[in-house]
PDB file of C-alpha atoms in Angstrom:
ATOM      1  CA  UNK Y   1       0.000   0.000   0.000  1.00 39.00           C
ATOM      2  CA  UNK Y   2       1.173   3.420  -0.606  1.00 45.00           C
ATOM      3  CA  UNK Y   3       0.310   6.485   1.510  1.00 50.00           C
ATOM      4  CA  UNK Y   4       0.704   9.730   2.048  1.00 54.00           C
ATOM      5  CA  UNK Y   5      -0.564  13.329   3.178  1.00 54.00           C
ATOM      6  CA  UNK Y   6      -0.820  16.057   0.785  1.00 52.00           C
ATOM      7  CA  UNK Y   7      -2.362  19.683   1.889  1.00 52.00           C
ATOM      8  CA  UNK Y   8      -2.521  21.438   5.080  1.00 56.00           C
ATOM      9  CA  UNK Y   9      -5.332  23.712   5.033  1.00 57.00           C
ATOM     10  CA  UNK Y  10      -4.002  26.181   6.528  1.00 65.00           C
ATOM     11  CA  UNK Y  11      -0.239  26.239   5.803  1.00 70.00           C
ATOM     12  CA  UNK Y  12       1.665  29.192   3.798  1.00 80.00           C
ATOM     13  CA  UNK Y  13       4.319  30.338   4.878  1.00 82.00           C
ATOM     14  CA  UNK Y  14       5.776  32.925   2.516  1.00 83.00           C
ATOM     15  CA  UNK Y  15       8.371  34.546   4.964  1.00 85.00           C
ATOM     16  CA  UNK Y  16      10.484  34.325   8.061  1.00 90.00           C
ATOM     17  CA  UNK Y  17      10.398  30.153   9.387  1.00 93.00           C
ATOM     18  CA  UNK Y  18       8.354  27.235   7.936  1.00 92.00           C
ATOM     19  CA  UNK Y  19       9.333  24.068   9.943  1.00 94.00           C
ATOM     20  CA  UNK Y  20       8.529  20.324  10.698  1.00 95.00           C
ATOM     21  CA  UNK Y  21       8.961  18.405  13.336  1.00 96.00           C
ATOM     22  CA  UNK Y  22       8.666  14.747  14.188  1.00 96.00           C
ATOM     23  CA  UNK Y  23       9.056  11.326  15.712  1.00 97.00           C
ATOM     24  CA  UNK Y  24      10.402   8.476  13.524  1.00 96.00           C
ATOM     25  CA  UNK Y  25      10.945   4.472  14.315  1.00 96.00           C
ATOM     26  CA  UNK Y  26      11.450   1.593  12.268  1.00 95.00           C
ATOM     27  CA  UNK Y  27      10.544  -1.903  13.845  1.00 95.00           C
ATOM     28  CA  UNK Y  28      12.605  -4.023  11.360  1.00 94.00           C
ATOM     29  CA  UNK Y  29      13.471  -3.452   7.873  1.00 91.00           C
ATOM     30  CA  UNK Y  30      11.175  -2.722   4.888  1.00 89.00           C
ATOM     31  CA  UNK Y  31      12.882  -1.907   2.477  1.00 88.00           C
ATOM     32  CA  UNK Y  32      10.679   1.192   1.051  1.00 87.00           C
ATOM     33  CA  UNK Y  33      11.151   5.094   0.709  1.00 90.00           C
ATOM     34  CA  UNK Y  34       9.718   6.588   3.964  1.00 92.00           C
ATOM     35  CA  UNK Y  35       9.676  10.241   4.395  1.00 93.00           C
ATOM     36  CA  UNK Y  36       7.977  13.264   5.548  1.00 94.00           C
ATOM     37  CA  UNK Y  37       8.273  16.489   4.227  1.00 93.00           C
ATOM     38  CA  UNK Y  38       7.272  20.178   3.852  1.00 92.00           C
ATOM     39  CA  UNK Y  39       6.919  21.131   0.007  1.00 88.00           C
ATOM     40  CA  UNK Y  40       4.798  23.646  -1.978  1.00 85.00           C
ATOM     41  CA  UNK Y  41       2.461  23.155  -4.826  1.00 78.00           C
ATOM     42  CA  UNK Y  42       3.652  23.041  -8.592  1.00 71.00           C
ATOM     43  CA  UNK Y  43       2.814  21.540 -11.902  1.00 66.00           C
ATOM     44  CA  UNK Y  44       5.032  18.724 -11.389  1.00 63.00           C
ATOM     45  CA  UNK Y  45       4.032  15.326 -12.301  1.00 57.00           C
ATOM     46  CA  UNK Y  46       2.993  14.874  -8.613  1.00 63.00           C
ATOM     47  CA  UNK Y  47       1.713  18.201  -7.820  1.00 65.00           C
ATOM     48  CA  UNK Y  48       4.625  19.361  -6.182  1.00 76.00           C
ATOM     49  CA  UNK Y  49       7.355  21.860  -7.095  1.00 81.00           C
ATOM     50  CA  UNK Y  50       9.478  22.026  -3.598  1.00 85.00           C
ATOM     51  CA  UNK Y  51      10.229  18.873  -1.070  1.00 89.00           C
ATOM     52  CA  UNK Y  52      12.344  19.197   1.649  1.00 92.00           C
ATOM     53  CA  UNK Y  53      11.796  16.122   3.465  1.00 95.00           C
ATOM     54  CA  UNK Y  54      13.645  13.852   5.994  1.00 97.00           C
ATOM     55  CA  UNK Y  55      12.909   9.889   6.251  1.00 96.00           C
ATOM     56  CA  UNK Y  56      14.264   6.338   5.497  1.00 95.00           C
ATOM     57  CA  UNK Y  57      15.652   5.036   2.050  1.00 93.00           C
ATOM     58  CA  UNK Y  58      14.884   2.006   0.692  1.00 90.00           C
ATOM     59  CA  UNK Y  59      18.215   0.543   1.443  1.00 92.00           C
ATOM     60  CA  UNK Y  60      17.819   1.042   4.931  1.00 92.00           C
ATOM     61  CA  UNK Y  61      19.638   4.082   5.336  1.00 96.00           C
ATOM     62  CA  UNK Y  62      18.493   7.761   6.803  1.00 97.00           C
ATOM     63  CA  UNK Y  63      18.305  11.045   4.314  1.00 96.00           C
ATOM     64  CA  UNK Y  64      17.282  14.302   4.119  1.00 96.00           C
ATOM     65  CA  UNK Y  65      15.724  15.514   0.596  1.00 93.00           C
ATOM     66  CA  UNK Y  66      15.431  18.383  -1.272  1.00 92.00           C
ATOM     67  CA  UNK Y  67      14.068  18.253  -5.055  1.00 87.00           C
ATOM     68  CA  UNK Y  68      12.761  21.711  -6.500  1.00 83.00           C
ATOM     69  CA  UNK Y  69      10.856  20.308  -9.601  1.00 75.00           C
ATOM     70  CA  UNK Y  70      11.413  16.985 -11.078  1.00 65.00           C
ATOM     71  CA  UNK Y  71      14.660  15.817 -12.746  1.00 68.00           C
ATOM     72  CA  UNK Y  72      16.840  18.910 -12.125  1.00 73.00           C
ATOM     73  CA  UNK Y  73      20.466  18.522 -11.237  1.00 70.00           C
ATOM     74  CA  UNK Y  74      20.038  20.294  -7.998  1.00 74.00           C
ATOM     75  CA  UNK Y  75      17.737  17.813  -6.477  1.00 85.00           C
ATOM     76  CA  UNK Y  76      19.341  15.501  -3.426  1.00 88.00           C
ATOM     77  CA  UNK Y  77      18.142  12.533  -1.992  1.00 90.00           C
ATOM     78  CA  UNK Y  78      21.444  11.911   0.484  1.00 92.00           C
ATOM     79  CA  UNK Y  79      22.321   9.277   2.826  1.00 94.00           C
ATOM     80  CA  UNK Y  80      23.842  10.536   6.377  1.00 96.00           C
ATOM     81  CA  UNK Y  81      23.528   7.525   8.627  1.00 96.00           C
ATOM     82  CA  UNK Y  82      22.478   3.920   8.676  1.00 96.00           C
ATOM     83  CA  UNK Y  83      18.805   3.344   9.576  1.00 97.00           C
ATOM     84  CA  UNK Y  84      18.669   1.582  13.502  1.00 97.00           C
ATOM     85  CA  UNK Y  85      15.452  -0.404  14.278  1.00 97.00           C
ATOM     86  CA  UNK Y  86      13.534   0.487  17.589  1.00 97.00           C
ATOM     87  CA  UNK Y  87      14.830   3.667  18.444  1.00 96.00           C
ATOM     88  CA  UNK Y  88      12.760   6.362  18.251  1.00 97.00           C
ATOM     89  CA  UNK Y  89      14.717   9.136  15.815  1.00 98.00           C
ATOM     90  CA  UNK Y  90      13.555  13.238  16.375  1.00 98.00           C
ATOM     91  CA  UNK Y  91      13.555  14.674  12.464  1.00 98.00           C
ATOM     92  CA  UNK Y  92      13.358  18.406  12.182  1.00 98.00           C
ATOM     93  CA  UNK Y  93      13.412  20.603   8.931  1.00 97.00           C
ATOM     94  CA  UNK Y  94      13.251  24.503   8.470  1.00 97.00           C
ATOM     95  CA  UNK Y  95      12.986  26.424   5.511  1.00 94.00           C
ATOM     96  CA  UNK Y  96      14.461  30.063   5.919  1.00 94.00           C
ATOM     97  CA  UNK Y  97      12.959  32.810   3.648  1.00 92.00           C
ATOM     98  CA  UNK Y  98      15.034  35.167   4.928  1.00 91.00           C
ATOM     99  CA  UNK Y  99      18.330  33.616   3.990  1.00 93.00           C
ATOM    100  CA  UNK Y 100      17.468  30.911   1.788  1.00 91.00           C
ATOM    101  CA  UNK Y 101      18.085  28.049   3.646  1.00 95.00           C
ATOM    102  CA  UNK Y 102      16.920  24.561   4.482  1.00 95.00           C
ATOM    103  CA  UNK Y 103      18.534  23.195   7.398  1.00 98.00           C
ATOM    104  CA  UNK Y 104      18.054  19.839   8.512  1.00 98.00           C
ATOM    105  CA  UNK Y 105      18.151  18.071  11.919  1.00 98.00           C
ATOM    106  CA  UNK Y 106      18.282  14.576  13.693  1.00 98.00           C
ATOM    107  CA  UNK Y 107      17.986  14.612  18.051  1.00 98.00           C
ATOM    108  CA  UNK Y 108      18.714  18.354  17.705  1.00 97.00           C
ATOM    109  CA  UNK Y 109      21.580  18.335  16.211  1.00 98.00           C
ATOM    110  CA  UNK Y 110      22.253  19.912  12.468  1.00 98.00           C
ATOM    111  CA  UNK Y 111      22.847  17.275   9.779  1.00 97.00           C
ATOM    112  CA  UNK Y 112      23.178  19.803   6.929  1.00 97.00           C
ATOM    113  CA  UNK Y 113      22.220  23.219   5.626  1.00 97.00           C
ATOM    114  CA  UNK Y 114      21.899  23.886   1.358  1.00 94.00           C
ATOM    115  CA  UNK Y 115      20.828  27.372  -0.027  1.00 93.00           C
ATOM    116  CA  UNK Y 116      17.524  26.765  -1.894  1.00 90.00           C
ATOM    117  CA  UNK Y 117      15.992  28.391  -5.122  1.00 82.00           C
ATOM    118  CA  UNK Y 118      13.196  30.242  -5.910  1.00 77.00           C
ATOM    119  CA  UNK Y 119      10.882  28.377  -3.035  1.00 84.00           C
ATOM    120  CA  UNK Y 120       8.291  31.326  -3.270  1.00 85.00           C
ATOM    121  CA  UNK Y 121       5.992  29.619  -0.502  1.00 86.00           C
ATOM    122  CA  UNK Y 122       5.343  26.592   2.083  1.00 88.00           C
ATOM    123  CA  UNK Y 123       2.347  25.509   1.773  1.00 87.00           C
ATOM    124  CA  UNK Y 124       2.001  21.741   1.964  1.00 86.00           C
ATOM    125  CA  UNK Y 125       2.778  18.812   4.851  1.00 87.00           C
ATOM    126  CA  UNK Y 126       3.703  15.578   3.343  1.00 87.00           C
ATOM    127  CA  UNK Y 127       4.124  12.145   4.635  1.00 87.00           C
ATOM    128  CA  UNK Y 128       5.189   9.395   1.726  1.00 84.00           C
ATOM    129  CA  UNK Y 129       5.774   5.926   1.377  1.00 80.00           C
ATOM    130  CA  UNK Y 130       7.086   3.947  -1.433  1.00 70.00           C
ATOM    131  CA  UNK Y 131       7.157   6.781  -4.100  1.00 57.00           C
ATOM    132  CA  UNK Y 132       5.724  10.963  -4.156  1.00 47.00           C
ATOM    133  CA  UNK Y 133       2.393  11.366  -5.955  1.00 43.00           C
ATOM    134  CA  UNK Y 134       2.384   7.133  -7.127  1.00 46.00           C
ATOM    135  CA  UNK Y 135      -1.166   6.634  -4.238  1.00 47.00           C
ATOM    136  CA  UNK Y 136      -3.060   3.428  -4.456  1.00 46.00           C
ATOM    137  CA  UNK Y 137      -3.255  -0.127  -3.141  1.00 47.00           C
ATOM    138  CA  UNK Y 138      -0.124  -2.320  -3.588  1.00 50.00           C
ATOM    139  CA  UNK Y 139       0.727  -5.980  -2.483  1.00 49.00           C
ATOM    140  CA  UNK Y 140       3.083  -5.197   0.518  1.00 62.00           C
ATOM    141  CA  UNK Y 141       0.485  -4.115   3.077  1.00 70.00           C
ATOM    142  CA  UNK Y 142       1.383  -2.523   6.190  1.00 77.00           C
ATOM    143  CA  UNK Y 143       4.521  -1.742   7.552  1.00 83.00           C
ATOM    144  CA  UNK Y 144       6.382  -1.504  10.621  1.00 89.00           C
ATOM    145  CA  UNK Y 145       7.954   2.212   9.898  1.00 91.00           C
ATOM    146  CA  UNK Y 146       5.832   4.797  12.132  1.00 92.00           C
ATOM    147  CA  UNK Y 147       5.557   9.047  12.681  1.00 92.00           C
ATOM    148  CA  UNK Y 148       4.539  10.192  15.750  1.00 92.00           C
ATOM    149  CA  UNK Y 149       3.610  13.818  17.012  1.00 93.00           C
ATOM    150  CA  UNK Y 150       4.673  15.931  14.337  1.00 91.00           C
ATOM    151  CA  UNK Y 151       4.659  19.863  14.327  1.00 91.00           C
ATOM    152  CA  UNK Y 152       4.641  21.639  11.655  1.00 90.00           C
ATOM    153  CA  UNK Y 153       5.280  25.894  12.271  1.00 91.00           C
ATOM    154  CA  UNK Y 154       5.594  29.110  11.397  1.00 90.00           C
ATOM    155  CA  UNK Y 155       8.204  30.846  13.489  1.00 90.00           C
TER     156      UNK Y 155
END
């Protein structure tokens, strides 16, 4: 099965701070993309023109994202750690208008911060397994990768 999350009502964040929060833990390995993300709308193929996400590959490693449209040679999808099972992981990501930034974090510390381009808004949560924008029933079922109390903020 594939899932995800897709708007947030209520999020657009055009200046200062956009940021996520949350709670990650694999049980065993599943071998599938896991991630969540913040991201803004677009024309892209999966209705997305910004990701900045943070989540599990499908080799069983961690890594932080960032794609700004599909297919362009800026795009990252980057492994910084091996993925440990049963230990609860705290993922954090900010976006910085001010400066251009997206900085990502694991248990409060900073993995990495990349300038960005032209990311003219905020305005979407997103939480994806397997592959972004590919939704629909599929032969694995559930699996044992969970979120837990996520945040997402303006600040």
């Amino acid at each position: 099965m594939k899932t995800g999350i897709r708007p947030f009502e209520n999020l657009s964040v055009e200046d200062s701070v956009a940021g996520l929060q949350f709670y990650f833990l694999a049980k065993k390995s599943e071998h599938i993309p896991f991630f969540a993300a913040l991201g803004s709308g677009g024309s892209e193929w999966n209705g997305l023109k910004v990701i900045l996400g943070i989540g599990a590959t499908a080799n069983d490693s961690l890594q932080f994202i960032y794609e700004w449209q599909t297919n362009q040679p800026e795009n990252l999808h980057t492994g910084f750690a091996a993925l440990q099972y049963d230990i609860w992981y705290k993922f954090r990501i900010e976006c910085n208008f001010t400066d251009t930034t997206a900085s990502y974090f694991m248990n409060d510390s900073l993995i990495h911060t990349l300038k960005t381009i032209d990311i003219l808004s905020i305005n979407r949560f997103i939480v994806m397994r397997d592959s972004v924008g590919a939704q629909g029933p599929g032969p694995d079922g559930p699996k044992e990768y969970y979120l837990d109390d996520y945040a997402v903020y303006k600040r």
